PDB file of C-alpha atoms in Angstrom:
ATOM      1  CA  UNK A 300      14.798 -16.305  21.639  1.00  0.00           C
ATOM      2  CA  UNK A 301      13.386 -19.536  22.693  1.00  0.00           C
ATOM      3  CA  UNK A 302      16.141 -21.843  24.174  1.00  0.00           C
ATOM      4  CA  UNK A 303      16.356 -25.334  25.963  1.00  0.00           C
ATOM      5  CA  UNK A 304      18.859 -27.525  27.652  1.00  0.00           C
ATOM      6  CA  UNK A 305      20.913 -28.204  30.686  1.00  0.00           C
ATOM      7  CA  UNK A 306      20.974 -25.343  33.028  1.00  0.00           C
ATOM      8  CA  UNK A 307      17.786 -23.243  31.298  1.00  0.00           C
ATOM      9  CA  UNK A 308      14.736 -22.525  33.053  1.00  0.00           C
ATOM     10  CA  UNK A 309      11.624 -24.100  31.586  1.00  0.00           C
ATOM     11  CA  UNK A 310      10.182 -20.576  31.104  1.00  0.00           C
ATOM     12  CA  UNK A 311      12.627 -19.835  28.376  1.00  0.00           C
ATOM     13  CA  UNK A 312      11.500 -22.645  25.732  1.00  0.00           C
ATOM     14  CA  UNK A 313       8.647 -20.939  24.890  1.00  0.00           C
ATOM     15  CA  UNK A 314       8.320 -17.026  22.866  1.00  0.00           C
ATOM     16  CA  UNK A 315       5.530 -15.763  21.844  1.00  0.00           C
ATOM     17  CA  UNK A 316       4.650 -12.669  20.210  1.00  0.00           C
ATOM     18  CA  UNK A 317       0.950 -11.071  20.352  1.00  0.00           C
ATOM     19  CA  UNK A 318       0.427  -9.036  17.180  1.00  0.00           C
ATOM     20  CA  UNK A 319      -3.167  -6.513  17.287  1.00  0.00           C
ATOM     21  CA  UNK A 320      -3.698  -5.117  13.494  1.00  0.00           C
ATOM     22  CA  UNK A 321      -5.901  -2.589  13.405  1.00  0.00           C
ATOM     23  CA  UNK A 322      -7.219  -2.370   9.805  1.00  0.00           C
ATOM     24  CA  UNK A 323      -9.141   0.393   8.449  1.00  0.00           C
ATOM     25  CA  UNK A 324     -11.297  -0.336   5.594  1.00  0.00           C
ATOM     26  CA  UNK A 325     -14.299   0.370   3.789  1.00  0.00           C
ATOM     27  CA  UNK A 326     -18.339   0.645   5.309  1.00  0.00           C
ATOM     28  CA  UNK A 327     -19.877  -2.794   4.324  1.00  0.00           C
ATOM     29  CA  UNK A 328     -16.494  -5.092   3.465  1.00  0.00           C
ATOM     30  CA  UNK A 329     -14.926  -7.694   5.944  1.00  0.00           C
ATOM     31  CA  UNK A 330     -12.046  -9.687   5.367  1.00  0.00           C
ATOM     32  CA  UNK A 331      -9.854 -12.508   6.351  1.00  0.00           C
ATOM     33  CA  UNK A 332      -6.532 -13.988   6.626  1.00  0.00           C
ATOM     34  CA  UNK A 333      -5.100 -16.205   3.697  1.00  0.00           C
ATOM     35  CA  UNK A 334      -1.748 -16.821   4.913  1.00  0.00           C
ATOM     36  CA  UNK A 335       1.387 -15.370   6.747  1.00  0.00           C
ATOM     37  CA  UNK A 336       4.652 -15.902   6.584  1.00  0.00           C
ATOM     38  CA  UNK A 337       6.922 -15.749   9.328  1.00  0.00           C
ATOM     39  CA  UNK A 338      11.183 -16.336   9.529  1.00  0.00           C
ATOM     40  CA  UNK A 339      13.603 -17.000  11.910  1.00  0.00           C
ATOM     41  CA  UNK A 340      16.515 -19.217  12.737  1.00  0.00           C
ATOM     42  CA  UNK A 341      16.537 -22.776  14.594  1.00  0.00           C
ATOM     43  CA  UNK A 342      19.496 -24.395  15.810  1.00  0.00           C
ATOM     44  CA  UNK A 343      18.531 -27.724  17.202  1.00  0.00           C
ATOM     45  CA  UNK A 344      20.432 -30.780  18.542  1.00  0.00           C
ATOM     46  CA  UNK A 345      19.163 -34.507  17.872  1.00  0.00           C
ATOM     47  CA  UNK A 346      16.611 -35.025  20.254  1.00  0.00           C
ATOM     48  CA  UNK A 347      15.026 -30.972  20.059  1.00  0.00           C
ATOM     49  CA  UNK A 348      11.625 -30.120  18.732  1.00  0.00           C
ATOM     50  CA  UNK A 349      10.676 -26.637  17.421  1.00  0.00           C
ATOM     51  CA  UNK A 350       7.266 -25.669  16.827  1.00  0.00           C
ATOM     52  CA  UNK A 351       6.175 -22.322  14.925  1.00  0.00           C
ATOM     53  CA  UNK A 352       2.645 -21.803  15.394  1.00  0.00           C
ATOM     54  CA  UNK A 353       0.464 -19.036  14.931  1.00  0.00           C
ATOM     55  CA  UNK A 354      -3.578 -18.790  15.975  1.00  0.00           C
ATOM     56  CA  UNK A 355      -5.901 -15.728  14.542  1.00  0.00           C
ATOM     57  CA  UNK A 356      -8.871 -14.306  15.962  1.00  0.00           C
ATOM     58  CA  UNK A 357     -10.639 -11.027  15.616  1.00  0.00           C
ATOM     59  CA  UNK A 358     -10.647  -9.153  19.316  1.00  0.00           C
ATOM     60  CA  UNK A 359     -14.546 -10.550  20.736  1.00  0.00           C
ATOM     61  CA  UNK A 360     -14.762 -13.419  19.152  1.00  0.00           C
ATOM     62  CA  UNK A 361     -13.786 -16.767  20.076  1.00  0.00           C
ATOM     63  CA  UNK A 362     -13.429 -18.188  16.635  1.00  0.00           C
ATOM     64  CA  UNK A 363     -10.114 -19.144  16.642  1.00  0.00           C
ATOM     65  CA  UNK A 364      -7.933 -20.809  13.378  1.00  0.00           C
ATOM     66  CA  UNK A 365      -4.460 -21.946  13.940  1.00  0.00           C
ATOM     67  CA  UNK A 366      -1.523 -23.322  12.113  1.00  0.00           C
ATOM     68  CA  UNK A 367       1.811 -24.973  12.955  1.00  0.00           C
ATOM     69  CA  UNK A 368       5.282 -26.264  11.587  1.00  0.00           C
ATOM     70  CA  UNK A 369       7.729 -28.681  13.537  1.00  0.00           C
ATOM     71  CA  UNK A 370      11.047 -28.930  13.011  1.00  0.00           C
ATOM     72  CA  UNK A 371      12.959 -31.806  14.350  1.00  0.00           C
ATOM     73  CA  UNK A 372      16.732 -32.057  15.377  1.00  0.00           C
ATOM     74  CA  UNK A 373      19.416 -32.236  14.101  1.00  0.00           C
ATOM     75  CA  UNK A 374      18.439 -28.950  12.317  1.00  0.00           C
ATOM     76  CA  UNK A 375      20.294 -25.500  12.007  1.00  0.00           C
ATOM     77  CA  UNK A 376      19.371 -23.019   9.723  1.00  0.00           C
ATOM     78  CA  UNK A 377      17.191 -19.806   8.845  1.00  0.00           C
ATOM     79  CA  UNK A 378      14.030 -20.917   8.112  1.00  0.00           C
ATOM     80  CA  UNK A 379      10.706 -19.155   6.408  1.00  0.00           C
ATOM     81  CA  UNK A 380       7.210 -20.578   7.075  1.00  0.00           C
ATOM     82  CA  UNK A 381       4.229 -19.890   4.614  1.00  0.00           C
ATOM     83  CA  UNK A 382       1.303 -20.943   6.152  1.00  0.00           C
ATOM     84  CA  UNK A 383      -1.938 -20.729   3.912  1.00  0.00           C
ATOM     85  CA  UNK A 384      -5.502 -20.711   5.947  1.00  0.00           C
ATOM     86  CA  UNK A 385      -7.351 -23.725   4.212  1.00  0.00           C
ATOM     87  CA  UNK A 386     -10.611 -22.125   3.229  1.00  0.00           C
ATOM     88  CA  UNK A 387     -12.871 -24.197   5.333  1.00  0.00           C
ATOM     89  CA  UNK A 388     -11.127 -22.801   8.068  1.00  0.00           C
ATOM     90  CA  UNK A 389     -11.469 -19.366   7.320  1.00  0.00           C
ATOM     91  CA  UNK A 390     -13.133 -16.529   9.697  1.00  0.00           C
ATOM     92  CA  UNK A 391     -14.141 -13.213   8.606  1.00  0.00           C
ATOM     93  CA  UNK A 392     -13.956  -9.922  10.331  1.00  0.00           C
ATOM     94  CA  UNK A 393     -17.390  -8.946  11.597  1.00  0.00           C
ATOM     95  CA  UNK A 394     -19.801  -6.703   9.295  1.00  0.00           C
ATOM     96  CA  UNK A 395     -20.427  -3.558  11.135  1.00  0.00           C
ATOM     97  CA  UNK A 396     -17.476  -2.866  13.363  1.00  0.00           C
ATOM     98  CA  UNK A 397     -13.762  -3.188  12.612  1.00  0.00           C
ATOM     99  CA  UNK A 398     -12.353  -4.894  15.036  1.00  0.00           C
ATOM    100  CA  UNK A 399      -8.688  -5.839  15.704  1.00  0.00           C
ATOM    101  CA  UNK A 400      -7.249  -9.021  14.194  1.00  0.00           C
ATOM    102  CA  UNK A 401      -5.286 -10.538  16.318  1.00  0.00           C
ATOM    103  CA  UNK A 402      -2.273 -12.973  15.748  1.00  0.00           C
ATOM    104  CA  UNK A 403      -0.840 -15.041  18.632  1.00  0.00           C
ATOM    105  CA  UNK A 404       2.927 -16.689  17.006  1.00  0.00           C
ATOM    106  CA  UNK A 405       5.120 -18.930  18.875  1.00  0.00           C
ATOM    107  CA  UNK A 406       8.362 -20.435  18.740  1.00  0.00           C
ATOM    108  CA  UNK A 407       8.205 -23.463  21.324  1.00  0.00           C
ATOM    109  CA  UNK A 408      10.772 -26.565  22.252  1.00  0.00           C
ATOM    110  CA  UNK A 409      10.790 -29.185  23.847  1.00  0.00           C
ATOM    111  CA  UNK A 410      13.350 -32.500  24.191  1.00  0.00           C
ATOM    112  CA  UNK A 411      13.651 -36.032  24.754  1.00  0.00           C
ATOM    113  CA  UNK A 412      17.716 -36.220  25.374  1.00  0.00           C
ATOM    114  CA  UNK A 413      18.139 -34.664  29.055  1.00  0.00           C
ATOM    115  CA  UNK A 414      21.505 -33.313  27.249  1.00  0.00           C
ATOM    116  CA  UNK A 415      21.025 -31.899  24.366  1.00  0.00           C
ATOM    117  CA  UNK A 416      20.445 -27.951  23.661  1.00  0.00           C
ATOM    118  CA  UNK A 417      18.572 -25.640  20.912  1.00  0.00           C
ATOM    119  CA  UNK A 418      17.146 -22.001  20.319  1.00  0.00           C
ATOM    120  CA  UNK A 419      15.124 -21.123  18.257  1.00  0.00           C
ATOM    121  CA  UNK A 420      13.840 -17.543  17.103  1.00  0.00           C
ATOM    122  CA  UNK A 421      11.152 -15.252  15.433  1.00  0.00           C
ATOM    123  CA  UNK A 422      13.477 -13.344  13.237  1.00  0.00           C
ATOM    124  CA  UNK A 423      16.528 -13.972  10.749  1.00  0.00           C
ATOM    125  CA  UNK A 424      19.880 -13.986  11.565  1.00  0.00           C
ATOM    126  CA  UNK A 425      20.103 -10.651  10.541  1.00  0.00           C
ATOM    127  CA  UNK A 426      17.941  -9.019  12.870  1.00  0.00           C
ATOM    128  CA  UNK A 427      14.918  -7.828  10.480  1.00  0.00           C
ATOM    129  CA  UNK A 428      11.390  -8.942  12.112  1.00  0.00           C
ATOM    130  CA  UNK A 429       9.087  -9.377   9.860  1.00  0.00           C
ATOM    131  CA  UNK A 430       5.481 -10.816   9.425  1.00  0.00           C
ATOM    132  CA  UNK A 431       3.437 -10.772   5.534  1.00  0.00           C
ATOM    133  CA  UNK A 432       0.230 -11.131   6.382  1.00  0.00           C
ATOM    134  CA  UNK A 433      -2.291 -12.120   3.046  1.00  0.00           C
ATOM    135  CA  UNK A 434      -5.949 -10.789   3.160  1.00  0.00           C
ATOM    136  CA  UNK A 435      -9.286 -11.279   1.239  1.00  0.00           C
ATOM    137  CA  UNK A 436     -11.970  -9.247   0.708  1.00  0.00           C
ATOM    138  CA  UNK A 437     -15.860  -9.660   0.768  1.00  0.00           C
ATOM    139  CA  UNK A 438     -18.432  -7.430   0.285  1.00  0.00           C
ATOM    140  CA  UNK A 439     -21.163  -7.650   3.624  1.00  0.00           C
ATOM    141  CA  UNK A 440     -24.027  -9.641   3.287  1.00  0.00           C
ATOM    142  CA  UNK A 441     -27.204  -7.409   3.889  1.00  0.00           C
ATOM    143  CA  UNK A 442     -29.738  -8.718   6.129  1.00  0.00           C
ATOM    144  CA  UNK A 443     -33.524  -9.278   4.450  1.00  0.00           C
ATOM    145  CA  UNK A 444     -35.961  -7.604   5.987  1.00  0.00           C
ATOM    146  CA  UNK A 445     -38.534  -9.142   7.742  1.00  0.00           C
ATOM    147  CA  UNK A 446     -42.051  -8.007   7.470  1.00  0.00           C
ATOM    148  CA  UNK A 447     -44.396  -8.959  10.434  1.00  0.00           C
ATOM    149  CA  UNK A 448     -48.133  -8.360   9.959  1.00  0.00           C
TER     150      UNK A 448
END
């Protein structure tokens, strides 16, 4: 749980949770991430801002594609983010090794009334954690041979 306001250290406004998915799949495919979705509850006051993001990367490579929602207070509610990876920002998994996708998601807040108070979390009110994650598929490119005489 992420929480602000009078009296809470600045450490606890931020929580983040480091996923590693270690895929096994087929000789010769790679794949990336379409979209996620992710739940939780906010309770904000006027003046809090929550922001769910999540960044991707495959473990070696520092290709990196994020997304983000803000929520603004007054807010209090469950909420469920579905965040879809625009195609242009889309990184495969490397052909030849299957390497771990990683996924980095955050709840952070911060506030511009010295007074007023939030939390906000990574999972429902009832307890259940739990991250979809969307893949597609491509079949590996082969490399053309180059002939030097």
């Amino acid at each position: 749980v992420a929480s602000i306001g009078p009296g809470i250290a600045i450490t606890n406004n931020r929580l983040n949770c480091q996923l590693n998915i270690d895929l096994q799949y087929p000789g010769g495919f790679q794949y990336s991430i379409l979209g996620t979705q992710f739940r939780g509850y906010a309770g904000l006051d006027d003046g809090i801002t929550g922001l769910q993001q999540a960044t991707y990367y495959f473990s070696g490579s520092s290709t990196q594609v994020s997304t983000s929602t803000t929520f603004k207070g007054p807010f209090s509610s469950d909420y469920e983010v579905s965040d879809s990876i625009p195609f242009t920002s889309t990184i495969f998994s490397p052909c030849g090794a299957a390497l771990p996708l990683n996924i980095n998601s955050q709840v952070r807040l911060t506030s511009t009334k010295a007074s007023a108070t939030g939390i906000m979390t990574h999972d429902s009110i009832d307890g259940k954690i739990a991250f979809q994650v969307g893949v597609q598929w491509q079949k590996c490119k082969m490399p053309v041979p180059i002939s030097i005489w």
